[in-house]
mmCIF file of C-alpha atoms in Angstrom:
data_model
loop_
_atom_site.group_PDB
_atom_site.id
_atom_site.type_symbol
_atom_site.label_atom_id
_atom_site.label_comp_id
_atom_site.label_asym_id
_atom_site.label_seq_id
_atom_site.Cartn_x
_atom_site.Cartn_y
_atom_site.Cartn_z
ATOM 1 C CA UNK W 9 -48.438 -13.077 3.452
ATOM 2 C CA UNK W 10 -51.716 -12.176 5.146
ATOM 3 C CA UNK W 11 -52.516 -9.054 2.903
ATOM 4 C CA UNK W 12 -53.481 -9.908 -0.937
ATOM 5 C CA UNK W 13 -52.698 -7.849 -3.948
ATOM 6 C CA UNK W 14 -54.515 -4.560 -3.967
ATOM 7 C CA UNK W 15 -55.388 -4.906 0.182
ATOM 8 C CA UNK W 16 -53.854 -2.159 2.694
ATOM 9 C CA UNK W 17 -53.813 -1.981 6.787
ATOM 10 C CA UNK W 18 -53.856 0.611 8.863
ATOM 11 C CA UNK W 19 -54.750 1.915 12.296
ATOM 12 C CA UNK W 20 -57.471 4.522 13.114
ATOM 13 C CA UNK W 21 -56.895 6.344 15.893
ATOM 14 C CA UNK W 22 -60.210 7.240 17.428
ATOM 15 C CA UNK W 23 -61.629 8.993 20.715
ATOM 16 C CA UNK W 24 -62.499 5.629 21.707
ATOM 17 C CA UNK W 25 -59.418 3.185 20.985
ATOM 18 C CA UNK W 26 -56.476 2.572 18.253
ATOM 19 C CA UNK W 27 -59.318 0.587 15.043
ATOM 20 C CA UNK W 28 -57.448 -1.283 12.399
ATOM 21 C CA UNK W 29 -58.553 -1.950 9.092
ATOM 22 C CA UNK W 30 -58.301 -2.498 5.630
ATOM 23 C CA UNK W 31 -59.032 -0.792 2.484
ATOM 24 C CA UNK W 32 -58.450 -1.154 -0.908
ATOM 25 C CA UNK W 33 -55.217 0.583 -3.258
ATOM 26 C CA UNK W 34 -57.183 3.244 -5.060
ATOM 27 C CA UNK W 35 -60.405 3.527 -3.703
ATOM 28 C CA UNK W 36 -61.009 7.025 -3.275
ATOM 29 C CA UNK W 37 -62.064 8.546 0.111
ATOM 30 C CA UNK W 38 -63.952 11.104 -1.299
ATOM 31 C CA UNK W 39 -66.523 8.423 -2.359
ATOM 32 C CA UNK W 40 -70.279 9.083 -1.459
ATOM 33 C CA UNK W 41 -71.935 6.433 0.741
ATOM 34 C CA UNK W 42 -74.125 5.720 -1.914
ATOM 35 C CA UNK W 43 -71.319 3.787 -3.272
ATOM 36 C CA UNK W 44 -69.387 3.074 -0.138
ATOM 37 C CA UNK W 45 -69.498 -0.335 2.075
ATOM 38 C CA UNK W 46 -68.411 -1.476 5.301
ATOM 39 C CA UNK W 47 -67.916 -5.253 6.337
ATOM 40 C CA UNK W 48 -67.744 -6.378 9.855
ATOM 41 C CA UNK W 49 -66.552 -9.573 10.707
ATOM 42 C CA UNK W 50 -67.977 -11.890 13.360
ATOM 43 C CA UNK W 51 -66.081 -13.899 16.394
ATOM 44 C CA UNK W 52 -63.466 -15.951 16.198
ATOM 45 C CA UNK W 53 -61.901 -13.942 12.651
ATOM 46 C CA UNK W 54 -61.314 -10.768 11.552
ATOM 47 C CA UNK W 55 -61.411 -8.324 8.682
ATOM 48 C CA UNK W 56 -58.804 -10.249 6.923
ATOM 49 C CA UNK W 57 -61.581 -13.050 5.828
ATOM 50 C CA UNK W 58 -63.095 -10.460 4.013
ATOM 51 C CA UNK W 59 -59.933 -9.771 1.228
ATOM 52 C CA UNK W 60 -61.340 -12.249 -1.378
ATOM 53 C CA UNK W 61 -64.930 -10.082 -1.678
ATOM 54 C CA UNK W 62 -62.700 -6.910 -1.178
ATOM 55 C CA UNK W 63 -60.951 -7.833 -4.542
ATOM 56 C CA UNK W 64 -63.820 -8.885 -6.885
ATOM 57 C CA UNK W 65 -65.921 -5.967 -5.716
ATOM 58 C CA UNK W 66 -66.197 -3.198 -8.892
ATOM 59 C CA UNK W 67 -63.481 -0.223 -8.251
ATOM 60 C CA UNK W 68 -65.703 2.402 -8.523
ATOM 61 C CA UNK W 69 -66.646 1.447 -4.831
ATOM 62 C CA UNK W 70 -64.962 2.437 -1.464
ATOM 63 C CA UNK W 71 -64.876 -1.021 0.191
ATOM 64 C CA UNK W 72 -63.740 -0.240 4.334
ATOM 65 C CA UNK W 73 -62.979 -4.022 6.505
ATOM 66 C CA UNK W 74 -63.216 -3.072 10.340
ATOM 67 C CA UNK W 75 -61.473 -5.629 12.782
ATOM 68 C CA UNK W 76 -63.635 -4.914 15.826
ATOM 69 C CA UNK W 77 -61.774 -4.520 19.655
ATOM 70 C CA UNK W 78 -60.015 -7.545 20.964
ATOM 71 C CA UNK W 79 -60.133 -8.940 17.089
ATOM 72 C CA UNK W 80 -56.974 -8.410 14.239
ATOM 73 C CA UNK W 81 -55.031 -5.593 14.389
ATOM 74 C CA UNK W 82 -57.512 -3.286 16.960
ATOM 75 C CA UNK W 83 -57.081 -2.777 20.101
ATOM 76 C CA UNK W 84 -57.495 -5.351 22.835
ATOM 77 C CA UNK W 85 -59.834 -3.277 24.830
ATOM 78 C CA UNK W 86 -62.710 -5.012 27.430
ATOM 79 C CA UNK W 87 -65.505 -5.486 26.332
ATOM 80 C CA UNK W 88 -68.993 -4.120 28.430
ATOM 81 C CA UNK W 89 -71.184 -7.129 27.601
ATOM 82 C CA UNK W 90 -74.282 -5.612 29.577
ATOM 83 C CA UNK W 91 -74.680 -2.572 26.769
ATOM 84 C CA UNK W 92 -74.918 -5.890 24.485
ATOM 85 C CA UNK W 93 -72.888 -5.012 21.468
ATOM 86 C CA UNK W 94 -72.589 -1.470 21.740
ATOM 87 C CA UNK W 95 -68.850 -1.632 22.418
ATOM 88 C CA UNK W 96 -68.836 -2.890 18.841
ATOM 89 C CA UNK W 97 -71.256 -1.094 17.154
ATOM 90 C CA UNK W 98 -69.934 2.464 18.781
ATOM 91 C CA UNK W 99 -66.585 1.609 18.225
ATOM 92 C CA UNK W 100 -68.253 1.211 14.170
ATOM 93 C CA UNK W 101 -69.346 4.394 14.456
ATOM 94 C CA UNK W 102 -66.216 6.173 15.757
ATOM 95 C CA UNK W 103 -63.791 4.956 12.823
ATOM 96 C CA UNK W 104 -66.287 6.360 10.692
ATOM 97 C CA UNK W 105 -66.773 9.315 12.001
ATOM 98 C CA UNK W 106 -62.575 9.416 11.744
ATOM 99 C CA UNK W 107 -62.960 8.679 8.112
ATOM 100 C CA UNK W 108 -65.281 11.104 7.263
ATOM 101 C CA UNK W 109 -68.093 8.552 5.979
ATOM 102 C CA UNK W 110 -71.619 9.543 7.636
ATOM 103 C CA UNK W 111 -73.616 6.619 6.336
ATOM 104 C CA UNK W 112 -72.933 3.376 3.444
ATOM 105 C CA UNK W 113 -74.064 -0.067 2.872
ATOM 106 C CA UNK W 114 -72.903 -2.469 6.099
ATOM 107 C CA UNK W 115 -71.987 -6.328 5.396
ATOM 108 C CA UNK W 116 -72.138 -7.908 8.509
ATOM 109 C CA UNK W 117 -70.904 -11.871 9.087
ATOM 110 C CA UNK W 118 -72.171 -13.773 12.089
ATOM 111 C CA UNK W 119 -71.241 -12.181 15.006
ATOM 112 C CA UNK W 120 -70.997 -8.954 12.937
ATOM 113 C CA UNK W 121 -74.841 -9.129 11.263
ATOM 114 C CA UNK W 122 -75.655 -8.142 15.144
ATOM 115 C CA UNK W 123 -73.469 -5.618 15.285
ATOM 116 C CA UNK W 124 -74.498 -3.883 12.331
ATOM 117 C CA UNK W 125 -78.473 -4.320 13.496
ATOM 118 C CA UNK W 126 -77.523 -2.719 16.447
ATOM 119 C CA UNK W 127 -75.986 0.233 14.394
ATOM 120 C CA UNK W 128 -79.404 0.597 12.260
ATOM 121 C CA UNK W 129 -81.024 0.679 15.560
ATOM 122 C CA UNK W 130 -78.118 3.966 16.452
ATOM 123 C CA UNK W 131 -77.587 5.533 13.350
ATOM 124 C CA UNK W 132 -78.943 5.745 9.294
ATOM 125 C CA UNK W 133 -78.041 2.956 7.041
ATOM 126 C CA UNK W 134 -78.422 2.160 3.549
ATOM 127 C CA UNK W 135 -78.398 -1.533 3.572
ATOM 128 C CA UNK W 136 -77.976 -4.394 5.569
ATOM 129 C CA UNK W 137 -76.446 -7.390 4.278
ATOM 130 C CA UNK W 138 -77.047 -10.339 6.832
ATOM 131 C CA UNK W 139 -74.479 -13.345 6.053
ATOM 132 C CA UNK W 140 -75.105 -16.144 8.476
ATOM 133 C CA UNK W 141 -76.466 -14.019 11.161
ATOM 134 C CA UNK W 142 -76.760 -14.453 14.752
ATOM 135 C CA UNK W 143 -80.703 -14.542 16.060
ATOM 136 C CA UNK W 144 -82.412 -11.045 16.771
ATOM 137 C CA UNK W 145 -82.784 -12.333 20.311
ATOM 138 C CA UNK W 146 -79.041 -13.084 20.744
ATOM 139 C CA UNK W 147 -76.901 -16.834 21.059
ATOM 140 C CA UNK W 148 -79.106 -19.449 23.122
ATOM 141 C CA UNK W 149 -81.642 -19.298 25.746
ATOM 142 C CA UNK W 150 -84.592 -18.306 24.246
ATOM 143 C CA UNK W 151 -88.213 -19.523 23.090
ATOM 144 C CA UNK W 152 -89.214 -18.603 19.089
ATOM 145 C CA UNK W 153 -90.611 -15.749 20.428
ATOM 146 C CA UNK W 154 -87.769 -14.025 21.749
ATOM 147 C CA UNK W 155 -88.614 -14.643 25.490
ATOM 148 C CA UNK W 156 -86.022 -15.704 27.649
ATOM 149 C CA UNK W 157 -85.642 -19.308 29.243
ATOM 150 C CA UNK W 158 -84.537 -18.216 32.504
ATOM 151 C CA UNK W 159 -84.360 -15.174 34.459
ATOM 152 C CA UNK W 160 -80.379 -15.468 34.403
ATOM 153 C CA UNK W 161 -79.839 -16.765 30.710
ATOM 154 C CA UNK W 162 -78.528 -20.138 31.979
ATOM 155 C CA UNK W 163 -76.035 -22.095 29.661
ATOM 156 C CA UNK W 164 -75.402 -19.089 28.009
ATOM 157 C CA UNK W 165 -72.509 -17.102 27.270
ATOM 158 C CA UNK W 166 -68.809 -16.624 28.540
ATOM 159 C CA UNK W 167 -69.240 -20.377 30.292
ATOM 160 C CA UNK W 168 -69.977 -21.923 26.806
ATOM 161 C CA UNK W 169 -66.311 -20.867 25.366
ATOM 162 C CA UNK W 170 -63.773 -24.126 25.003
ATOM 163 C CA UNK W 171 -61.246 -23.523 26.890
ATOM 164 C CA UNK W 172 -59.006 -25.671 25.002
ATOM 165 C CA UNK W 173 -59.690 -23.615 21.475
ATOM 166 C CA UNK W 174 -59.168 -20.202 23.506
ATOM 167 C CA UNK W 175 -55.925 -21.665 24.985
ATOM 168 C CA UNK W 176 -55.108 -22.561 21.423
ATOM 169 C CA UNK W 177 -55.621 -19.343 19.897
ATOM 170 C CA UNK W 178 -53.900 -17.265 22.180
ATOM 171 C CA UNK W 179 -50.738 -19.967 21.511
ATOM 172 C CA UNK W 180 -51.377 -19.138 17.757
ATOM 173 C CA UNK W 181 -52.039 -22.757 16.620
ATOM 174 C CA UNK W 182 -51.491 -23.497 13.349
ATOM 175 C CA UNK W 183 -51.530 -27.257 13.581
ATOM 176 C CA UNK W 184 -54.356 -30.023 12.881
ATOM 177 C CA UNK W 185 -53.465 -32.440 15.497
ATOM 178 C CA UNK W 186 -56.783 -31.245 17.826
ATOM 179 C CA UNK W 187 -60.039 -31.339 16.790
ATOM 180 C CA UNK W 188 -60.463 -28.286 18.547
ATOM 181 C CA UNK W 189 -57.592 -26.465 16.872
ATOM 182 C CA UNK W 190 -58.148 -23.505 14.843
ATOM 183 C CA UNK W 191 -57.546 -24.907 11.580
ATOM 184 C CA UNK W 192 -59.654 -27.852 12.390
ATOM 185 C CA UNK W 193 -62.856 -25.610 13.696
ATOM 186 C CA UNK W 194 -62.477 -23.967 10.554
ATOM 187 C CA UNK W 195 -62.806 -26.795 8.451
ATOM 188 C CA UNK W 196 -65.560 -28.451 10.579
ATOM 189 C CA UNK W 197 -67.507 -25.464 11.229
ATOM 190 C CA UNK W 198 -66.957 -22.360 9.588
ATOM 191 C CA UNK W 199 -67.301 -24.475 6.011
ATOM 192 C CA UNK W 200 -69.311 -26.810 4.659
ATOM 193 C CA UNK W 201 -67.306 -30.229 3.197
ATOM 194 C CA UNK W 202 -65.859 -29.930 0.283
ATOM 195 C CA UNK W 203 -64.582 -26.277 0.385
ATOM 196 C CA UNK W 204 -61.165 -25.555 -1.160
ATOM 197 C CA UNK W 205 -59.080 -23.035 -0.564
ATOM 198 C CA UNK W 206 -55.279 -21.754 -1.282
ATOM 199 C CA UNK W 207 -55.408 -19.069 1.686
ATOM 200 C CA UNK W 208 -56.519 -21.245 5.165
ATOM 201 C CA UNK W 209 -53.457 -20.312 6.406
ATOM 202 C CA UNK W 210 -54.671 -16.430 6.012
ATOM 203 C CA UNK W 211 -58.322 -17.537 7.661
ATOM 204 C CA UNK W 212 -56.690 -19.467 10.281
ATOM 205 C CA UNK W 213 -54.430 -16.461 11.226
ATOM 206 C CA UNK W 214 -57.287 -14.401 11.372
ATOM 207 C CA UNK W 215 -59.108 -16.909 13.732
ATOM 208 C CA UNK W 216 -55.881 -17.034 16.087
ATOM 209 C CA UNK W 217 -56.132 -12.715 16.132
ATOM 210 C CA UNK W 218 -58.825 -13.009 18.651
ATOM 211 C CA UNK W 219 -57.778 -11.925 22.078
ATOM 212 C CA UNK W 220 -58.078 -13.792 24.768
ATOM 213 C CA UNK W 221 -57.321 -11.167 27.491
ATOM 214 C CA UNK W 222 -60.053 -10.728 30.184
ATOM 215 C CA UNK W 223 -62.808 -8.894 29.126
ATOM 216 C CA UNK W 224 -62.527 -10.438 25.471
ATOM 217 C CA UNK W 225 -63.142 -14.122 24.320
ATOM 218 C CA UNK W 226 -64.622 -15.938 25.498
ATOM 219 C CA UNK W 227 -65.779 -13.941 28.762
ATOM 220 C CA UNK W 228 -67.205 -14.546 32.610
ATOM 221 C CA UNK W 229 -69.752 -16.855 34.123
ATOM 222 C CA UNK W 230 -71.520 -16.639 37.030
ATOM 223 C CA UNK W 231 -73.097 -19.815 38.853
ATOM 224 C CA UNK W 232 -76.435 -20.827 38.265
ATOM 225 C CA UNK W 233 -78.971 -22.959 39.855
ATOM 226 C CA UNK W 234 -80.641 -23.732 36.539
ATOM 227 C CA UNK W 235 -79.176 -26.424 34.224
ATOM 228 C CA UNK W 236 -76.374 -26.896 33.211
ATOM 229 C CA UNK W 237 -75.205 -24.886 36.605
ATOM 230 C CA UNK W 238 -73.225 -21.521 34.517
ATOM 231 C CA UNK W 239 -74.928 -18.441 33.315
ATOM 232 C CA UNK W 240 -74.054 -15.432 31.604
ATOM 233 C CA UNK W 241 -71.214 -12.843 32.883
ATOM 234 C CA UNK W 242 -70.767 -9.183 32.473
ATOM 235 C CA UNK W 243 -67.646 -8.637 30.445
ATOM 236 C CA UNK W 244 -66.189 -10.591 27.423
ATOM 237 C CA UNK W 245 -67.200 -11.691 23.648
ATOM 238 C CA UNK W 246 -70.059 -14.605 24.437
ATOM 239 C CA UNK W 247 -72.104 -12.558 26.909
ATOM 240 C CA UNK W 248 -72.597 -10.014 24.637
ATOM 241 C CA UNK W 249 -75.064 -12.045 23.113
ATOM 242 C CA UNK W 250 -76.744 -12.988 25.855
ATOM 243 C CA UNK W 251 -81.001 -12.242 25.491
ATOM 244 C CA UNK W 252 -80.741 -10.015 28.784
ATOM 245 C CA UNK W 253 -78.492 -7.593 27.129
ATOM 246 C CA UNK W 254 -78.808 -8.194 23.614
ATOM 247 C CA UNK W 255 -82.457 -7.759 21.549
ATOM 248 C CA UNK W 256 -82.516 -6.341 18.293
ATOM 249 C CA UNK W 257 -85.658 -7.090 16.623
ATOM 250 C CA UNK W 258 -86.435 -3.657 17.025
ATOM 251 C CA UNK W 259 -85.191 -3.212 13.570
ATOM 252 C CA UNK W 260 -89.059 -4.120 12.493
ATOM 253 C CA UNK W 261 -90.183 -0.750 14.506
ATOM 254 C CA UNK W 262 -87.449 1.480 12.346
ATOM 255 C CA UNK W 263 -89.085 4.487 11.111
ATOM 256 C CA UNK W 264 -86.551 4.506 7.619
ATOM 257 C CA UNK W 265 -86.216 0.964 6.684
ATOM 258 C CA UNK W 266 -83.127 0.234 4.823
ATOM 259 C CA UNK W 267 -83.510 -2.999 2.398
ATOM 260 C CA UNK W 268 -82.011 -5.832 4.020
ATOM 261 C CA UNK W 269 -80.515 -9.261 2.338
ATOM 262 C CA UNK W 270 -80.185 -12.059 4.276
ATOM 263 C CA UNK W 271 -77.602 -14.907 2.817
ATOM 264 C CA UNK W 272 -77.219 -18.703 5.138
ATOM 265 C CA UNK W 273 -75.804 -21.732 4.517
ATOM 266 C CA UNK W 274 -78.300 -24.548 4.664
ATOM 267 C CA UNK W 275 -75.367 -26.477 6.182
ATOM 268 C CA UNK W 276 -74.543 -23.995 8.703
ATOM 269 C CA UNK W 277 -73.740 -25.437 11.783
ATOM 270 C CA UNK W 278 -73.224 -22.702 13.863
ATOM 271 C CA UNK W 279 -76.014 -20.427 13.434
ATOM 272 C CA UNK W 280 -78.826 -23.052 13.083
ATOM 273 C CA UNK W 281 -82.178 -24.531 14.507
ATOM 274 C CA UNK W 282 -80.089 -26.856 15.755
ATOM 275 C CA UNK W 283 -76.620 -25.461 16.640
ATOM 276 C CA UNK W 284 -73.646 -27.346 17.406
ATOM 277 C CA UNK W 285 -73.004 -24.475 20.043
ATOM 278 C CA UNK W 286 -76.560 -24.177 21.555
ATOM 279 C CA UNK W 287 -75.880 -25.608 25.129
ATOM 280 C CA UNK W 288 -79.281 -26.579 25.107
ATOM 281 C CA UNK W 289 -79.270 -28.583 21.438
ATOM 282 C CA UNK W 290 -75.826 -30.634 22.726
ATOM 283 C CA UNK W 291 -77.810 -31.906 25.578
ATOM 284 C CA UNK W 292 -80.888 -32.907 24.025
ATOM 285 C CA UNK W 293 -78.398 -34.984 21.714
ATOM 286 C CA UNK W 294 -76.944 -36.186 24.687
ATOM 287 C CA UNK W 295 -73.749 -34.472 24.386
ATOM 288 C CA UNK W 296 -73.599 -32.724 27.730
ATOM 289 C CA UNK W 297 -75.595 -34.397 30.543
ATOM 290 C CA UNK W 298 -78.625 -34.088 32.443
ATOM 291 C CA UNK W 299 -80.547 -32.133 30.117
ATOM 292 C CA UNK W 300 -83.973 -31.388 32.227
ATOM 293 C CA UNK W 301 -86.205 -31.441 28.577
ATOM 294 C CA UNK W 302 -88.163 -29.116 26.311
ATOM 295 C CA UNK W 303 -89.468 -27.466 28.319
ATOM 296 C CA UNK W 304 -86.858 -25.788 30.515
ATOM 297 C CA UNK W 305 -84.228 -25.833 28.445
ATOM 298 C CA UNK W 306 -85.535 -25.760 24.553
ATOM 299 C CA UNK W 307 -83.191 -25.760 21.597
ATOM 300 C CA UNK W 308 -83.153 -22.229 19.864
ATOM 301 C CA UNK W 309 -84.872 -21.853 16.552
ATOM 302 C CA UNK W 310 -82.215 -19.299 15.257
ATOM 303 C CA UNK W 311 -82.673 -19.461 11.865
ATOM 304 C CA UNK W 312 -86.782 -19.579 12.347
ATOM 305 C CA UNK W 313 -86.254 -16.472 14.724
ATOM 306 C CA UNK W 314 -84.495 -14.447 11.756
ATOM 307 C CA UNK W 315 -86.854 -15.426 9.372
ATOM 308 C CA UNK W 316 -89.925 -14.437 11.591
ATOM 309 C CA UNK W 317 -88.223 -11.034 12.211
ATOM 310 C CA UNK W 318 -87.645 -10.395 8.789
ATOM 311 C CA UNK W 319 -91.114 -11.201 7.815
ATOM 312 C CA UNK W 320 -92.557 -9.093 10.531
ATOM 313 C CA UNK W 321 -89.814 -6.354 8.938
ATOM 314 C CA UNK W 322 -91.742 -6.539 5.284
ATOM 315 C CA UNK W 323 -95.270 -7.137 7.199
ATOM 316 C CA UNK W 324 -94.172 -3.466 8.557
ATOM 317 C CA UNK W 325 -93.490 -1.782 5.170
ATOM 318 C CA UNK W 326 -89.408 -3.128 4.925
ATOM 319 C CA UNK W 327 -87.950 -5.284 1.687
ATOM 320 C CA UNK W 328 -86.154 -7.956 2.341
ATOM 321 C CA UNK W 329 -84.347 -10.892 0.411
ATOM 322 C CA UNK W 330 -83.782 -14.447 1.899
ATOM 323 C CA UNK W 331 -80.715 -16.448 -0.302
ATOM 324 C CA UNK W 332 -80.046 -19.839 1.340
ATOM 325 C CA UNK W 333 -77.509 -21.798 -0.051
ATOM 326 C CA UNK W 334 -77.412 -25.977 -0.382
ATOM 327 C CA UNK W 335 -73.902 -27.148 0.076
ATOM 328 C CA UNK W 336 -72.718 -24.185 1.957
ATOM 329 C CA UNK W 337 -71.857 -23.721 5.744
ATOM 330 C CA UNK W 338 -70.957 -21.055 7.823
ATOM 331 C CA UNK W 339 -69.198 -18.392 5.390
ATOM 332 C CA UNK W 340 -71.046 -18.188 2.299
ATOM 333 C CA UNK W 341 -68.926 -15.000 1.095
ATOM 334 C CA UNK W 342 -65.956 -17.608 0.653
ATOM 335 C CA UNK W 343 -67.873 -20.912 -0.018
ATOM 336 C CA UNK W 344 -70.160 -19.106 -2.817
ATOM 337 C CA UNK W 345 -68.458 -15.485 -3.687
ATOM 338 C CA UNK W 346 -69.884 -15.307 -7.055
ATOM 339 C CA UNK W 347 -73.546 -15.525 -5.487
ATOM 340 C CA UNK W 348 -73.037 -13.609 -2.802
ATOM 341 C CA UNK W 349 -70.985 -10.789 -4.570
ATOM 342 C CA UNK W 350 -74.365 -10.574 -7.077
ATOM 343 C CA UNK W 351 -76.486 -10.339 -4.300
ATOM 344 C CA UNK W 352 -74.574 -7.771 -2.319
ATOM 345 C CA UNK W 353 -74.497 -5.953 -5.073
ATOM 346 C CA UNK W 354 -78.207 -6.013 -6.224
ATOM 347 C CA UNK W 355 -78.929 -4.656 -2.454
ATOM 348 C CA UNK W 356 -76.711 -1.517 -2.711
ATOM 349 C CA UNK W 357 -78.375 -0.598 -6.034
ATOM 350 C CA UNK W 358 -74.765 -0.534 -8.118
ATOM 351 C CA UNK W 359 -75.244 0.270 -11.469
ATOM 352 C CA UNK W 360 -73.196 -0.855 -13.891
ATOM 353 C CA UNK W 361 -72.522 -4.538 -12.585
ATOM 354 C CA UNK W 362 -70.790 -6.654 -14.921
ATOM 355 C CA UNK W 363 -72.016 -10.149 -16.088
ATOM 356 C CA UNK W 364 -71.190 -13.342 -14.455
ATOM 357 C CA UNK W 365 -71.699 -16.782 -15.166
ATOM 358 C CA UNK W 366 -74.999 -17.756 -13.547
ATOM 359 C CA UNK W 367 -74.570 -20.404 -10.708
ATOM 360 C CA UNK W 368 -76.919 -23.860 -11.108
ATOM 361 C CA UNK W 369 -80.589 -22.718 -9.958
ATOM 362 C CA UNK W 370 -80.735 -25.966 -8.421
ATOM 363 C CA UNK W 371 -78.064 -24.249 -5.619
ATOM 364 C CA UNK W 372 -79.889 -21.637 -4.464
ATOM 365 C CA UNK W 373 -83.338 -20.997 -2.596
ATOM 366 C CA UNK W 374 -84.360 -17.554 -3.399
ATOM 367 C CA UNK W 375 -87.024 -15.151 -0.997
ATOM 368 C CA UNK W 376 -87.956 -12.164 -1.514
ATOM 369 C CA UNK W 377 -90.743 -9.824 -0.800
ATOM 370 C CA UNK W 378 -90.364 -7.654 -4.301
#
């Protein structure tokens, strides 16, 4: 079973494409968005990674999982990678608009944390939760600063995708015999060693949801006379994150500044200052040849790029909080739900909270500007 006690699916139909999502038995839809949240997942998964914090979340909330296009049980539409991820972040905004909820709290994972900066940018929030979020300047290619490597965003995007995993999600692969299986990605990437879980067959489902049809994952390439001879395409998952199309550090300009928490893993090897997928970091390890050096093709600071964004956010008149985890990777709301849950709920303001063990201080690395 891929739906846990208490967790329902259904489609949206909306003036933009068929949404599917899940909500929770009871929670009311008359809710106010003071007391309403939204989680968006990131690539490669969908909303179903999100049923464990679904469940331990207090009742008297409206909790709403969106599976974004080409992801779970939405729509396989193409994806516009030049309007960055608008696609996504519209498509947000249109199942809300359906469901009658004008504003709430937005949890967004990887992928998702950009989406749902790209929505503040759109439309009023009332909190951001950031878990393991992609830079403010996008995946690869870029200087601390923001500023672009090359004119064309070499080595970035749809070109980056393994063929071999994409091949071996569209076959639904539930095996381990690959290293670049599903269920083995997972357990390499998306979690830090030691993780334990009774539902991987539920989180490598979700992975295998992701559409592979053109105009989805991973997307185009284009050649390019800059190392290592790709750069980013127009349609499809990977160039939407491309720094030509996708910016939004203009959350520090935002005249209403929602509070915004930002939870990592400190063994995160995805988003990182030295990613695993940065085409840039696997040649300077020697991974992928011919690397020309620093200087053309430097290794993206993503986690230092978040972290200067968010202190320009509070240098601006914004709160933020900083929680980065020891022992965790990738997906902190499964690897460490009990922190996470306390600090999502700290963000939205809920009253009424009830008492949980507290974790070993030792664990956590706490920053805040209150």
């Amino acid at each position: 079973m891929t739906l846990f006690d208490g967790i329902t699916e259904r489609r949206v139909q909306t003036p933009r494409l068929t949404v599917g999502l899940l909500e929770r038995e009871g929670d009311d839809p008359t809710t106010p968005p003071e007391q309403t949240v939204v989680l968006i997942h990131g690539n490669g998964s969908s909303s179903l990674f999100w049923q464990e914090l679904m469940q331990d979340l207090p009742t008297d909330l409206r909790v709403i999982a969106i599976d974004l296009r080409g992801y779970g049980a939405s729509e396989h539409a193409p994806i516009d990678a030049t309007r960055g991820v608008r696609d996504f972040s519209d498509d947000v905004r249109a199942t809300l608009e359906v469901l009658g909820v004008p504003t709430a709290h937005f949890v967004g994972w990887s992928m998702g944390a950009g989406v749902i900066m790209q929505y503040a940018l759109d439309h009023p929030v009332l909190s951001l939760t950031l878990e393991s979020p992609v830079s403010p300047y996008g995946f690869g290619g870029t200087r601390r600063d923001g500023s672009r490597l090359t004119d064309d965003d070499a080595g970035v995007g749809g070109g980056a995708g393994n063929a071999e995993f994409a091949a071996r999600m569209e076959a639904n692969d539930m095996s381990d015999e690959a290293p670049v299986s599903p269920r083995n990605v997972f357990r390499a990437h998306y979690v830090a060693e030691g993780y334990a879980t009774d539902h991987e067959d539920v989180w490598v489902q979700s992975i295998n949801s992701t559409s592979t049809a053109e105009g989805n994952y991973p997307g185009d390439s284009v050649p390019s006379d800059n190392w290592p001879g790709f750069a980013a395409g127009t349609i499809g998952v990977l160039n939407t994150l491309a720094p030509k199309y996708f910016d939004v550090s203009g959350i520090v300009g935002l005249a209403d500044k929602p509070p915004i928490l930002w939870v990592h893993g400190l063994k995160d090897v995805i988003v990182s200052d030295s990613s695993f997928y940065d085409l840039n970091n696997l040649g300077a390890m020697g991974v992928v040849p011919g690397w020309p050096g620093d200087e053309v093709a430097a290794v993206q600071p993503m986690v230092t790029q978040t972290r200067d964004v968010l202190d320009a956010y509070e240098a601006a008149g914004g709160q933020s909080r900083e929680l980065a985890l020891e022992d965790t990777g990738h997906t902190p709301h499964l690897e460490r739900p009990i922190e996470f849950r306390r600090a999502l709920l700290e963000v939205i303001g809920y009253v009424g909270q009830p008492a949980s063990p507290a974790p070993p201080t030792e664990q956590i690395v706490l920053r805040s500007s209150d």
